[in-house]
mmCIF file of C-alpha atoms in Angstrom:
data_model
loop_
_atom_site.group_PDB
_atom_site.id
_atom_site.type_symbol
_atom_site.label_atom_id
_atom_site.label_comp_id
_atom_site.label_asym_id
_atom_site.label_seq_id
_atom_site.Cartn_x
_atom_site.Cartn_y
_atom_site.Cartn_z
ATOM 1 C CA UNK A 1 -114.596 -157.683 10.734
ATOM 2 C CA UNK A 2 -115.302 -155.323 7.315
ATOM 3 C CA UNK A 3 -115.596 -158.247 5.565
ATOM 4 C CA UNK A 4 -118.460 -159.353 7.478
ATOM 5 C CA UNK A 5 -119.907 -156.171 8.172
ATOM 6 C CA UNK A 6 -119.679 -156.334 4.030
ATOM 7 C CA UNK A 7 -121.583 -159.150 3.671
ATOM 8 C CA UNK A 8 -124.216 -158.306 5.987
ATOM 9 C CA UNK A 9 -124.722 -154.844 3.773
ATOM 10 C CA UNK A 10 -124.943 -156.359 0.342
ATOM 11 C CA UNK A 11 -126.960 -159.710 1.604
ATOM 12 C CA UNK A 12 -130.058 -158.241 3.118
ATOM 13 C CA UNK A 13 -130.306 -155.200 1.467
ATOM 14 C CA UNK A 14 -132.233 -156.061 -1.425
ATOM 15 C CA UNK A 15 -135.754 -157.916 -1.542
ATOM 16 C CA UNK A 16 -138.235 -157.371 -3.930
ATOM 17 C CA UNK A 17 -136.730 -154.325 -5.826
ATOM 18 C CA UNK A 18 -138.668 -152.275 -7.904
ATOM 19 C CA UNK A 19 -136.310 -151.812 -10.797
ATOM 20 C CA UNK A 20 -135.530 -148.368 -13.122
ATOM 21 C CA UNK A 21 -132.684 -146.882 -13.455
ATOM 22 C CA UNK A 22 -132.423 -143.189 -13.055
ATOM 23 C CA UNK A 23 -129.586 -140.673 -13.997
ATOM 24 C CA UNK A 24 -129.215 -136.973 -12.955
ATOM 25 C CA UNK A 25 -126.825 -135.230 -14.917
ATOM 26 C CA UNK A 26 -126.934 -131.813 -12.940
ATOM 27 C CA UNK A 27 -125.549 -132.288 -9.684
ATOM 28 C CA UNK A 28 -126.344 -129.246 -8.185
ATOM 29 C CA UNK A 29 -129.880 -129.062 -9.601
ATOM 30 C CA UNK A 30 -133.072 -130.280 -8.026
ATOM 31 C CA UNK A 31 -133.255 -133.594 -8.156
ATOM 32 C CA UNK A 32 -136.550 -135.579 -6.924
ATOM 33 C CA UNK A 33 -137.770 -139.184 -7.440
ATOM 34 C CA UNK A 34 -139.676 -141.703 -6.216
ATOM 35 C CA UNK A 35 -138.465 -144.965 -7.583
ATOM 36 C CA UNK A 36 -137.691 -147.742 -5.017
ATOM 37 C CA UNK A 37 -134.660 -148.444 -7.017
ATOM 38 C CA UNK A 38 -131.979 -145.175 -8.770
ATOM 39 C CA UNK A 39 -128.554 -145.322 -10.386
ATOM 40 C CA UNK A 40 -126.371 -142.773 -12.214
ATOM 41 C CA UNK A 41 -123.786 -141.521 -11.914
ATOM 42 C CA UNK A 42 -124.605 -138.241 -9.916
ATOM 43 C CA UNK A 43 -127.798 -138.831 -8.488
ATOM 44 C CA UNK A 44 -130.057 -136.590 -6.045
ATOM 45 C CA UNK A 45 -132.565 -138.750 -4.295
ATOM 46 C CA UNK A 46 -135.507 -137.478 -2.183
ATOM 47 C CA UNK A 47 -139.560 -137.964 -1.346
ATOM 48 C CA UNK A 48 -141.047 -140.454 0.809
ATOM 49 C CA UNK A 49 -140.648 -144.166 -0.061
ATOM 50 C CA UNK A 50 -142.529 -147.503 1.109
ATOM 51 C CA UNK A 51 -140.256 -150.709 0.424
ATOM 52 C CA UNK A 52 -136.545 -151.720 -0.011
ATOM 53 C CA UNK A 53 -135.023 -148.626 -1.938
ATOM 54 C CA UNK A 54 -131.648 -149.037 -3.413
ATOM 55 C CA UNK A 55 -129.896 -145.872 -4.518
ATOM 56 C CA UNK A 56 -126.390 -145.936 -6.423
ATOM 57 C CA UNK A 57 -124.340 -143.906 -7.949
ATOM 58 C CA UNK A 58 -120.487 -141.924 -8.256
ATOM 59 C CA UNK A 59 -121.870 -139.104 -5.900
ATOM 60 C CA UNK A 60 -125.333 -139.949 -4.153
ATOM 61 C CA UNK A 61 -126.980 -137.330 -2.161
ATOM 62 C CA UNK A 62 -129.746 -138.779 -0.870
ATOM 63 C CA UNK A 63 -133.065 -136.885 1.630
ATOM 64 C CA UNK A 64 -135.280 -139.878 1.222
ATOM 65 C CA UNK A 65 -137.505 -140.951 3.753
ATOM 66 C CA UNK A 66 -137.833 -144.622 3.416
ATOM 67 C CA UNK A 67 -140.349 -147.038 5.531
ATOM 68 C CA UNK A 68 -138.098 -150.084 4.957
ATOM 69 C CA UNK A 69 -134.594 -150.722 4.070
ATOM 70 C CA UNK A 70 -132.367 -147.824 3.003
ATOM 71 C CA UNK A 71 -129.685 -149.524 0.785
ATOM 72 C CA UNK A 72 -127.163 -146.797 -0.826
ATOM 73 C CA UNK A 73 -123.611 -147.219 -2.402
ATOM 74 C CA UNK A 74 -121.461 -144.430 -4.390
ATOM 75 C CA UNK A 75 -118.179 -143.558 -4.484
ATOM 76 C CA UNK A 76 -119.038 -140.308 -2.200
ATOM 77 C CA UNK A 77 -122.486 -140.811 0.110
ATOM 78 C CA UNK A 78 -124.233 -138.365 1.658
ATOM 79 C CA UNK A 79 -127.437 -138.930 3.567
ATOM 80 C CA UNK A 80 -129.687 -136.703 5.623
ATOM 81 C CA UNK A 81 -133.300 -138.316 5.589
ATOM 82 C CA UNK A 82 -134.678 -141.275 7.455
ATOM 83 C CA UNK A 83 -135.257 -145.366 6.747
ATOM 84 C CA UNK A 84 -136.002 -147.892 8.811
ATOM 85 C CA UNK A 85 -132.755 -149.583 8.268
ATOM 86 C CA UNK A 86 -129.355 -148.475 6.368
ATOM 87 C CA UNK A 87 -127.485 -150.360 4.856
ATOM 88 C CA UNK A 88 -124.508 -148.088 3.264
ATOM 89 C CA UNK A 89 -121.098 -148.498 1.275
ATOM 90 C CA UNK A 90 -118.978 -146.246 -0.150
ATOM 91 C CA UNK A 91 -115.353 -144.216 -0.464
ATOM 92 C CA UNK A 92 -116.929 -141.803 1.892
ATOM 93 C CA UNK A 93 -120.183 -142.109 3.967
ATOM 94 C CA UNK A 94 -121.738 -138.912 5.420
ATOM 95 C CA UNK A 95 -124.675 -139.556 7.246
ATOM 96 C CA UNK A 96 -127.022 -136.758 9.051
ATOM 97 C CA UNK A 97 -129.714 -138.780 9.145
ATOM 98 C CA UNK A 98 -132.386 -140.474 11.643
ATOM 99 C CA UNK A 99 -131.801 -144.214 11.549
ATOM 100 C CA UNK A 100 -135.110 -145.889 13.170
ATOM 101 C CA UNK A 101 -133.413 -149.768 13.739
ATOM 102 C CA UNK A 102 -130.288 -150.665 12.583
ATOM 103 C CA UNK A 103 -127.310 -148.995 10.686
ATOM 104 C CA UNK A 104 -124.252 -150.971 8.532
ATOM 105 C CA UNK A 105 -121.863 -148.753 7.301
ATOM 106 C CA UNK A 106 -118.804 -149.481 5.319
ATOM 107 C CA UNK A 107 -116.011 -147.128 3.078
ATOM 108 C CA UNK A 108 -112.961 -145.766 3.628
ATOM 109 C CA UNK A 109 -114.379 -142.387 6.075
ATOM 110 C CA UNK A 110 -117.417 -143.141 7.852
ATOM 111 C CA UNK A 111 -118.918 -139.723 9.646
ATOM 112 C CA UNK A 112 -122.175 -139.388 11.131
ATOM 113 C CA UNK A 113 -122.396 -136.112 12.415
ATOM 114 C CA UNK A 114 -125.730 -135.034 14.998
ATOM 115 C CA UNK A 115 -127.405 -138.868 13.579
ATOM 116 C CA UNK A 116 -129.855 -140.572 15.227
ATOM 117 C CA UNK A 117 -129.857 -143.827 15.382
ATOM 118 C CA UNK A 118 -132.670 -146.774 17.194
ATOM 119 C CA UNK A 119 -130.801 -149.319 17.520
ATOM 120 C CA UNK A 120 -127.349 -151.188 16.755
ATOM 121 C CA UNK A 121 -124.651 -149.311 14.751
ATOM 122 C CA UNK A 122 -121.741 -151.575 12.643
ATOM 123 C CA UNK A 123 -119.551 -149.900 10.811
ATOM 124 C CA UNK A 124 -116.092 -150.744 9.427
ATOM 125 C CA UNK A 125 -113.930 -148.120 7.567
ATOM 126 C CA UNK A 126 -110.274 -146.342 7.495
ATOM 127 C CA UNK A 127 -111.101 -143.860 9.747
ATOM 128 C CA UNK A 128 -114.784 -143.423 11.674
ATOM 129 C CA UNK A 129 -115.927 -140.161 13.528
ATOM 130 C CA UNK A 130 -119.434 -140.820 15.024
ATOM 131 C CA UNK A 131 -120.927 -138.452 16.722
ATOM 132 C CA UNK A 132 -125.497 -138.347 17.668
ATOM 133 C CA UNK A 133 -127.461 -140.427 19.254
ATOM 134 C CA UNK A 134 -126.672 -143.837 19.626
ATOM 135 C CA UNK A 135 -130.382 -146.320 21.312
ATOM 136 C CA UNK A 136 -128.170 -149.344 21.922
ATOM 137 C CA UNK A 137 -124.330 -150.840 20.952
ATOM 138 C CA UNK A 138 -122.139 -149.759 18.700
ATOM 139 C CA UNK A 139 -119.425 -152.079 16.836
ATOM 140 C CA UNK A 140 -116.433 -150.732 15.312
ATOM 141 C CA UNK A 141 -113.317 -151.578 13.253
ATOM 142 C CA UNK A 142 -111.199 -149.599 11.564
ATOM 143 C CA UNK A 143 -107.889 -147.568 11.949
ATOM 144 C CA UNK A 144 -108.804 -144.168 13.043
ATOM 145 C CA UNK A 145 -111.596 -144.027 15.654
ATOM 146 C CA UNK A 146 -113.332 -140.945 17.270
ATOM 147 C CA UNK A 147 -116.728 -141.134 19.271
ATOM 148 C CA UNK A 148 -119.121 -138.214 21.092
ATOM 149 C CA UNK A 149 -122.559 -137.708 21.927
ATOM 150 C CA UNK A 150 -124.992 -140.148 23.690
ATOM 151 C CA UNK A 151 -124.243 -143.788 23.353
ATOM 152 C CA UNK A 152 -126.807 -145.516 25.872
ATOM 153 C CA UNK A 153 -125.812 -149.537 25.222
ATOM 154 C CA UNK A 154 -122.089 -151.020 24.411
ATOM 155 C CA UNK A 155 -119.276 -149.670 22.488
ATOM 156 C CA UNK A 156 -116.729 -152.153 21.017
ATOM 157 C CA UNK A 157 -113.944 -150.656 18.946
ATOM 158 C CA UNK A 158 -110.663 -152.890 17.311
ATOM 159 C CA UNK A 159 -108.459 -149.565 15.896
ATOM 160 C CA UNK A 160 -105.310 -148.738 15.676
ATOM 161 C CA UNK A 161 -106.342 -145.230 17.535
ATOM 162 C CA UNK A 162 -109.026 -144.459 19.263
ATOM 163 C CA UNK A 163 -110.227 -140.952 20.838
ATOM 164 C CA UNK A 164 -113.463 -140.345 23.085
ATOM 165 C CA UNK A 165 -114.104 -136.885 22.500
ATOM 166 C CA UNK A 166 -115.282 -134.262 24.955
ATOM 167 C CA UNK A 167 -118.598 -134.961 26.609
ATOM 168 C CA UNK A 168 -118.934 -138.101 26.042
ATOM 169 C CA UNK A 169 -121.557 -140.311 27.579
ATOM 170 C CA UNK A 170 -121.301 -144.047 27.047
ATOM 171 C CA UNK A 171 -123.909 -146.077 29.524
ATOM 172 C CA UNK A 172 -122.761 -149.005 29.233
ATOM 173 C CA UNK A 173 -119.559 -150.783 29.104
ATOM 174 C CA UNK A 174 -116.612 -148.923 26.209
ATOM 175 C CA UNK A 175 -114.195 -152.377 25.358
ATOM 176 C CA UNK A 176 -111.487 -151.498 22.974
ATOM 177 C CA UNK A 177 -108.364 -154.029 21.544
ATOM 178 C CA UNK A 178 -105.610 -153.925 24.151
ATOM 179 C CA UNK A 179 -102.696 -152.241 21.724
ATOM 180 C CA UNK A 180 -104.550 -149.581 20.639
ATOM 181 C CA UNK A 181 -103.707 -145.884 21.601
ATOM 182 C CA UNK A 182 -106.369 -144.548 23.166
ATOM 183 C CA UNK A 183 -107.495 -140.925 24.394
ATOM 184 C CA UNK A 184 -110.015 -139.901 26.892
ATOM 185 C CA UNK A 185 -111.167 -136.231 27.028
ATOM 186 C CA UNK A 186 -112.611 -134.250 30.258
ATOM 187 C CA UNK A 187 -116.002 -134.448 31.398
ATOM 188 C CA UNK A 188 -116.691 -137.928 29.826
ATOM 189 C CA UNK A 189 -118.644 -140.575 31.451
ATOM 190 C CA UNK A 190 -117.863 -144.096 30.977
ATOM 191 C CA UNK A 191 -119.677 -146.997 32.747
ATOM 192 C CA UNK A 192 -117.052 -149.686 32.289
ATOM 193 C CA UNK A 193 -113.859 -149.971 30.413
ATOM 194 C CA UNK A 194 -112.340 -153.410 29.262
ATOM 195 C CA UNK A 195 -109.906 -154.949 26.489
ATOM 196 C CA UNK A 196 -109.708 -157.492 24.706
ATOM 197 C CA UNK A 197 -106.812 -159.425 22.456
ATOM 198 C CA UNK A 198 -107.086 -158.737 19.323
ATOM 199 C CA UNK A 199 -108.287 -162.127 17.080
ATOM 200 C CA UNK A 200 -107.286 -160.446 13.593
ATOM 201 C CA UNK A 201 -103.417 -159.329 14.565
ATOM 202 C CA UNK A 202 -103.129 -162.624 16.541
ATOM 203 C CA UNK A 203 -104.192 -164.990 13.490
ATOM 204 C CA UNK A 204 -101.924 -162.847 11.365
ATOM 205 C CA UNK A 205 -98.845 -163.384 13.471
ATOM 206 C CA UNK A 206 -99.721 -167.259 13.857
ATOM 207 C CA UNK A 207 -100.733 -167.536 10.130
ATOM 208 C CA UNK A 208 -99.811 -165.124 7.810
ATOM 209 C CA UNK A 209 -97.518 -166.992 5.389
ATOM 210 C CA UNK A 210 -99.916 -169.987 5.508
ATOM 211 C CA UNK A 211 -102.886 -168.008 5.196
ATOM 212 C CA UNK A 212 -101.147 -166.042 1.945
ATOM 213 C CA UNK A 213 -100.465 -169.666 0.395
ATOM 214 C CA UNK A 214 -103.885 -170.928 0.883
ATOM 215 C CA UNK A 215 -105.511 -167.469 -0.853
ATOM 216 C CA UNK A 216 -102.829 -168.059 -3.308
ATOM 217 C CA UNK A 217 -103.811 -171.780 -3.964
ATOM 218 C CA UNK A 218 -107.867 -170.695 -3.935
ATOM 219 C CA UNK A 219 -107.145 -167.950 -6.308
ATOM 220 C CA UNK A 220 -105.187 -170.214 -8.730
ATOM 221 C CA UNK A 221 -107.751 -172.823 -8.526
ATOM 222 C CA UNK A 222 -110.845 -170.252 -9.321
ATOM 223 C CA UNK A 223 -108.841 -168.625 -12.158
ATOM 224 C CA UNK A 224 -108.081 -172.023 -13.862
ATOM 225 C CA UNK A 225 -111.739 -173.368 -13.771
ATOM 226 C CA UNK A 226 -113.175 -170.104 -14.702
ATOM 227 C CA UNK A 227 -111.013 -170.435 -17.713
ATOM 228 C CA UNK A 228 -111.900 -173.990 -18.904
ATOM 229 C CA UNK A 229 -115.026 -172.927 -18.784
ATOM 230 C CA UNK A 230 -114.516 -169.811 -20.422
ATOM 231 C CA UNK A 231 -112.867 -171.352 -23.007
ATOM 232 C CA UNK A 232 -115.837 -174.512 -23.111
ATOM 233 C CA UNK A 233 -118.361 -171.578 -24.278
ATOM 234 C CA UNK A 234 -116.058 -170.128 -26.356
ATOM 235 C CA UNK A 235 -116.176 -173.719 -27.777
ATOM 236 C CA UNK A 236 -119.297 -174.593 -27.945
ATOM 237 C CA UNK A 237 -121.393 -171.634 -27.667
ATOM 238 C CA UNK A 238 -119.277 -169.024 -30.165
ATOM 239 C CA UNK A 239 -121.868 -166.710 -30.407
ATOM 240 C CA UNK A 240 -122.573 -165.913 -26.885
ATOM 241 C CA UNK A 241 -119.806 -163.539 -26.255
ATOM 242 C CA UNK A 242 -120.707 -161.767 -29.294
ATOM 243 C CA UNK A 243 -124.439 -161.408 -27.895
ATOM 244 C CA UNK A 244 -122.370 -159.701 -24.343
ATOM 245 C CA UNK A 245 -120.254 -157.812 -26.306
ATOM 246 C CA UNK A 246 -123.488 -156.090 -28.288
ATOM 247 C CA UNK A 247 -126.051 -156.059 -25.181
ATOM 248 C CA UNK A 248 -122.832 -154.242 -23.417
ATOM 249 C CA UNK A 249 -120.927 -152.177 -25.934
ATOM 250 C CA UNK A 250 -120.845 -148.962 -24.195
ATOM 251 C CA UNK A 251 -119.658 -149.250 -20.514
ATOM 252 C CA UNK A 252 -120.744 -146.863 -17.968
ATOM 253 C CA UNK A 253 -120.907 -145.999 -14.213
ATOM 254 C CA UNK A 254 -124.965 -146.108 -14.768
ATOM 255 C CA UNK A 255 -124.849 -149.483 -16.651
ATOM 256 C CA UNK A 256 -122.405 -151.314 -14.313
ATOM 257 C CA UNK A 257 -124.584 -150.364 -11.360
ATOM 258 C CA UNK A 258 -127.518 -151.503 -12.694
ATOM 259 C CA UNK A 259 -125.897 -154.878 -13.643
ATOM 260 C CA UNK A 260 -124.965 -155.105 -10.348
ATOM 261 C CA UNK A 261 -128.369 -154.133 -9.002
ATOM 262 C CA UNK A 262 -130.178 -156.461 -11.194
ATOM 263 C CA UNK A 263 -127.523 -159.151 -9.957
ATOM 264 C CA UNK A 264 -127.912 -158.375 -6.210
ATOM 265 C CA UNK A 265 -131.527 -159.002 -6.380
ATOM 266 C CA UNK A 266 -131.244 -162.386 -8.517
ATOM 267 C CA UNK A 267 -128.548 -163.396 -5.693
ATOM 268 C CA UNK A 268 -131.138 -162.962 -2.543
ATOM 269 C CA UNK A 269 -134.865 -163.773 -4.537
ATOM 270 C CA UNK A 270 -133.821 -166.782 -6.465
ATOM 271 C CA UNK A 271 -133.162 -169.238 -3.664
ATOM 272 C CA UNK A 272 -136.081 -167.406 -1.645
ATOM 273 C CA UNK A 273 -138.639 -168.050 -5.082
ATOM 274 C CA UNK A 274 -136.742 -171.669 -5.144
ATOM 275 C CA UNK A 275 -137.929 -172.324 -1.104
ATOM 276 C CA UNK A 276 -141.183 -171.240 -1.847
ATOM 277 C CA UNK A 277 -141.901 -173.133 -4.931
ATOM 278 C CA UNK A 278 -140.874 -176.073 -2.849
ATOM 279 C CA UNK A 279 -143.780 -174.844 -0.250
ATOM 280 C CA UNK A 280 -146.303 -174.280 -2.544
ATOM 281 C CA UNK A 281 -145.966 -177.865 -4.498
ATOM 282 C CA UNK A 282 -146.968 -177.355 -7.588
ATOM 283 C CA UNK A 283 -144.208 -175.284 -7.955
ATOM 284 C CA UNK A 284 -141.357 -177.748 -7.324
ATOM 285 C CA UNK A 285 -140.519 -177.871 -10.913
ATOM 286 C CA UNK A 286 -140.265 -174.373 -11.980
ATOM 287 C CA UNK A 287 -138.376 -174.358 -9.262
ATOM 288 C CA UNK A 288 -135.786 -176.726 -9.345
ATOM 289 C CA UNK A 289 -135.664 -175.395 -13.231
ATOM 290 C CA UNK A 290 -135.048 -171.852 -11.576
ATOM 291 C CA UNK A 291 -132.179 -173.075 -9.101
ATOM 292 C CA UNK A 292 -130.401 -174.680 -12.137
ATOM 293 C CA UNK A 293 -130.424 -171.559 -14.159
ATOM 294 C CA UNK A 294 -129.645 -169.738 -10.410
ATOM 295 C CA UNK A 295 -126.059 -171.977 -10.682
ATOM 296 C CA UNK A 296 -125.310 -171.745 -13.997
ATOM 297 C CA UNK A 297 -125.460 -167.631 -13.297
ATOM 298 C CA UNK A 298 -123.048 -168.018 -10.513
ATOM 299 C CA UNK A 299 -120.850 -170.245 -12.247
ATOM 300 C CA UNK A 300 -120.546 -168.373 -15.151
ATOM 301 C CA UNK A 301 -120.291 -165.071 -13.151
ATOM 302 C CA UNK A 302 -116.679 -164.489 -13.310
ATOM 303 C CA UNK A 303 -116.279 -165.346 -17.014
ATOM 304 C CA UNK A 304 -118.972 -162.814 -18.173
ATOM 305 C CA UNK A 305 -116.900 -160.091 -16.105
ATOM 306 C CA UNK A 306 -113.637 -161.224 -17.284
ATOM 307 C CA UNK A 307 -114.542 -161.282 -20.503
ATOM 308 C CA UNK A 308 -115.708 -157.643 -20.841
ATOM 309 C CA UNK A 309 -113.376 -156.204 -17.996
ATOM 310 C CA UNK A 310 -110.151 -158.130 -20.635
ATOM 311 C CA UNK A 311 -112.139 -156.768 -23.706
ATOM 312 C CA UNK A 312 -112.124 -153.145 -22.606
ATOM 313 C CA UNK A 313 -108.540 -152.912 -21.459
ATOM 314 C CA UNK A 314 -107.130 -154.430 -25.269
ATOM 315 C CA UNK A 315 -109.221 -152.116 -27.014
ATOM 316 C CA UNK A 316 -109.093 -148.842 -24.636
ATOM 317 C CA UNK A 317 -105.673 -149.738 -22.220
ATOM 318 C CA UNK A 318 -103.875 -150.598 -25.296
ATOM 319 C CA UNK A 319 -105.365 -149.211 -27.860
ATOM 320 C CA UNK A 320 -106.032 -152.187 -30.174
ATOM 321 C CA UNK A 321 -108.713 -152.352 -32.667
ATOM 322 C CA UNK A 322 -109.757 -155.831 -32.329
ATOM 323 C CA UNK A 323 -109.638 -157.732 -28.821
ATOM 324 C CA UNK A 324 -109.624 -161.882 -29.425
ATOM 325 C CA UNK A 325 -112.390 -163.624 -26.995
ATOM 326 C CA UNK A 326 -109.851 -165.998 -25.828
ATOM 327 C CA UNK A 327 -107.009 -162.754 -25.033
ATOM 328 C CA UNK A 328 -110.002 -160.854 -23.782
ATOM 329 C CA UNK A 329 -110.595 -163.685 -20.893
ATOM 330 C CA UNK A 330 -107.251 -164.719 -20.287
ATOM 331 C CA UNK A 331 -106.455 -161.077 -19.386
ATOM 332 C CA UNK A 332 -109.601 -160.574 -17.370
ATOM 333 C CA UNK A 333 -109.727 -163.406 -15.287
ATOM 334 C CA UNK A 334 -105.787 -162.733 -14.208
ATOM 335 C CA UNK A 335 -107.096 -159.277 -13.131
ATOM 336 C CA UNK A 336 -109.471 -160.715 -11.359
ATOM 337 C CA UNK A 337 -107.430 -163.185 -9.509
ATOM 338 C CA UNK A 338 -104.847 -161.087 -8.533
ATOM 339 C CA UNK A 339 -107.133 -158.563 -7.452
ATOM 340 C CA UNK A 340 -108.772 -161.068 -4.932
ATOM 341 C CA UNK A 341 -105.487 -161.380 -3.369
ATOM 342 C CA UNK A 342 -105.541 -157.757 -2.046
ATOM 343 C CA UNK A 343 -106.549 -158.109 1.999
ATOM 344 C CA UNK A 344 -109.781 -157.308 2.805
ATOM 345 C CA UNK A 345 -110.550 -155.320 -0.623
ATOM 346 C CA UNK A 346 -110.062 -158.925 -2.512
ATOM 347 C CA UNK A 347 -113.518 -160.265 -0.795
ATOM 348 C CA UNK A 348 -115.142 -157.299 -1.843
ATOM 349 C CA UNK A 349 -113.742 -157.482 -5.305
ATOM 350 C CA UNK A 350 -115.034 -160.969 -6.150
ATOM 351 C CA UNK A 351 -118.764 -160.015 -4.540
ATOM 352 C CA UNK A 352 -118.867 -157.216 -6.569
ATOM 353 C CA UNK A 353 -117.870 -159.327 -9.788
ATOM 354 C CA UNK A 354 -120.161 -161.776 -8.691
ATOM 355 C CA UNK A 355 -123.017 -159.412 -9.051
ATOM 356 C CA UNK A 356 -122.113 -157.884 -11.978
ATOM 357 C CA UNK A 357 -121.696 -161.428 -13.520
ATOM 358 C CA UNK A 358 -124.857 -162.205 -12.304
ATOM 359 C CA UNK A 359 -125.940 -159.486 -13.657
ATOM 360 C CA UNK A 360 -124.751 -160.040 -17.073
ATOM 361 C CA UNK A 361 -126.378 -163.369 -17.291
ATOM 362 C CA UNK A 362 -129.577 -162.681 -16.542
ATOM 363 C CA UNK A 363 -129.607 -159.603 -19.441
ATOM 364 C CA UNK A 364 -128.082 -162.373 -21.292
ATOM 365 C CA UNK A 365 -131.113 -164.938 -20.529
ATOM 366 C CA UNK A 366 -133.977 -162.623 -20.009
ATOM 367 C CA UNK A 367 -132.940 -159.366 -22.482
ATOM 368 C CA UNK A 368 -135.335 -156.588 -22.731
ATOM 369 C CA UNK A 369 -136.780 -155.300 -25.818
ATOM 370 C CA UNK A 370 -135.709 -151.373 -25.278
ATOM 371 C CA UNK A 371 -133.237 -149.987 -22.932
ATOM 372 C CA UNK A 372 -134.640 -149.019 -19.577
ATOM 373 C CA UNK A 373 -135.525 -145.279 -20.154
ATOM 374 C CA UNK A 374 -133.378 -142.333 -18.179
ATOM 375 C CA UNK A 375 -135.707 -140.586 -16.001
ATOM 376 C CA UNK A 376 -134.545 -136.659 -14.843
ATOM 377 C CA UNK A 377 -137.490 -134.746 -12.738
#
């Protein structure tokens, strides 16, 4: 369930961004802008905004009120304005907010506390106390699971633990996995209760040594043909890694999320310029030139992050004073693949590095004269 709750968050999140990155260095001061698109690393967001607004950061604190799509991912997330939809990620997810439609929501602690939300509410995290206003249903998975306030439609919860709090109205019909521990307070009002088996510890018990062998096998397979080809442009286009290592010699929280912005966005427009080249006719060209470039990106994704990711631990882990292209990417793209094998956290791993690659690429194919500009209000 996170992991498609996760793709849901990071694949309709971002259309026709508004790029410039922002960074706050005072993260208790005032903090105010109105770009459609803000990372840093602590970053205070606020004002009204008209569009898809994506805000990142290591601690985001964010009042904006956003007519369109609210997407927002830090480390530590805490929201209190208004958008049309949310879309949010994070270690922790705080929102106070009024959601108008729909809300995604994944980290590690989910809490909406007094929210409001339209319409449906996903969310997948460690542990998830909602408590507000909740239009219509409400899916849940995660370990720790508390609910209160005013849920008017459905409420489906797979947890290991699951409390209805004090008060509690759900309307319609509360249906929870059938092994989970599960705690009812007084004067709560329920319209139906019903469980179900759940599909993820059933496929685990039927599959779990075959399904480890087959990640193992797909994992093996990705890190050996990222490496040929890793080692084909190392070959025959010597200079290119050079050309990374210079456009990306200083790594930062700031930088990395704005490769990863810039990434996400080539990810959903490309193949949605691509259809409507195709549309318009005259296009078709351009356009099948832009869908070539659009694979070569994703193809080369994982050997532009393994590359720098290897680079960085040689020179910083351990502290060498030259780091070898061919070391650099042998050593990143192992990371990488044993990384993907972590449950759950290993399909979120090899998005995010497919966005950064991304990313990379395009600053690689389409480099900018200066430096996009810091902007503090």
């Amino acid at each position: 369930m996170n992991k498609k709750l996760l793709s849901l968050i990071l694949g309709f999140s971002v259309l026709f961004i508004s790029l410039n990155v922002v960074g706050a260095q005072n993260w208790e001061g005032p903090y105010v802008n109105k770009e459609l698109f803000t990372a840093g690393d602590n970053v205070r967001v606020g004002g009204e905004l008209v569009g898809t607004a994506f805000q990142a950061g290591r601690n985001l604190t964010s009042s904006s009120v956003v007519d369109g799509i609210l997407f927002s991912a830090a480390q530590n997330v805490f929201l209190s304005g208004q958008s049309e939809y949310l879309f949010s990620a994070g270690s922790l997810v705080s929102v106070k907010s009024k959601v108008v439609k729909d809300a995604f929501m994944v980290g590690s602690t989910i809490i909406a506390e007094e929210a409001d939300f339209g319409r449906d509410v996903y969310a997948a995290g460690e542990t998830i106390s909602l408590s507000g206003n909740f239009a219509r249903n409400v899916l849940l998975g995660g370990n720790i699971v508390s609910l209160s306030g005013n849920f008017n439609g459905d409420v489906v919860v797979e947890a290991t633990s699951i409390e209805i709090l004090d008060g509690t109205n759900i309307k319609g019909e509360l249906r929870y996995n059938e092994n989970a521990s599960v705690k009812i307070g007084d004067n709560t009002s329920i319209g139906s209760k019903s469980t179900f088996v759940s599909k993820m510890s059933q496929m685990e018990k039927e599959n779990s040594n075959g399904t480890f062998l087959a990640k193992l096998g797909s994992s093996a397979f990705g890190f050996a043909n990222a490496l040929v080809l890793g080692l084909l442009i190392i070959w025959l286009f010597p200079m290119l890694f050079k050309k990374l290592t210079d456009r990306n010699n200083k790594i930062t929280f700031a930088s990395s999320a704005k490769r990863f912005g810039v990434g996400l966005l080539v990810l959903i427009v490309a193949p949605i310029l691509f259809v409507i080249g195709l549309i318009t006719v005259i296009g078709i060209s351009a356009s099948f030139v832009l869908m070539l470039i659009y694979v070569i990106l994703i193809l080369a994704a994982k050997v532009l992050v393994g590359y720098l990711l290897g680079r960085e631990i040689l020179l910083k882990g351990f502290k060498k004073t030259k780091a070898g292209a061919i070391a650099s990417l042998l050593l990143g793209l192992l990371i990488i693949a044993l990384l993907s094998l972590i449950p759950v956290a290993g399909g979120i791993i090899v998005f995010i590095v497919l966005c950064l690659g991304l990313g990379l690429g395009f600053d690689l194919i389409f480099p900018k004269s200066k430096e996009t500009k810091l902007i503090e209000n």
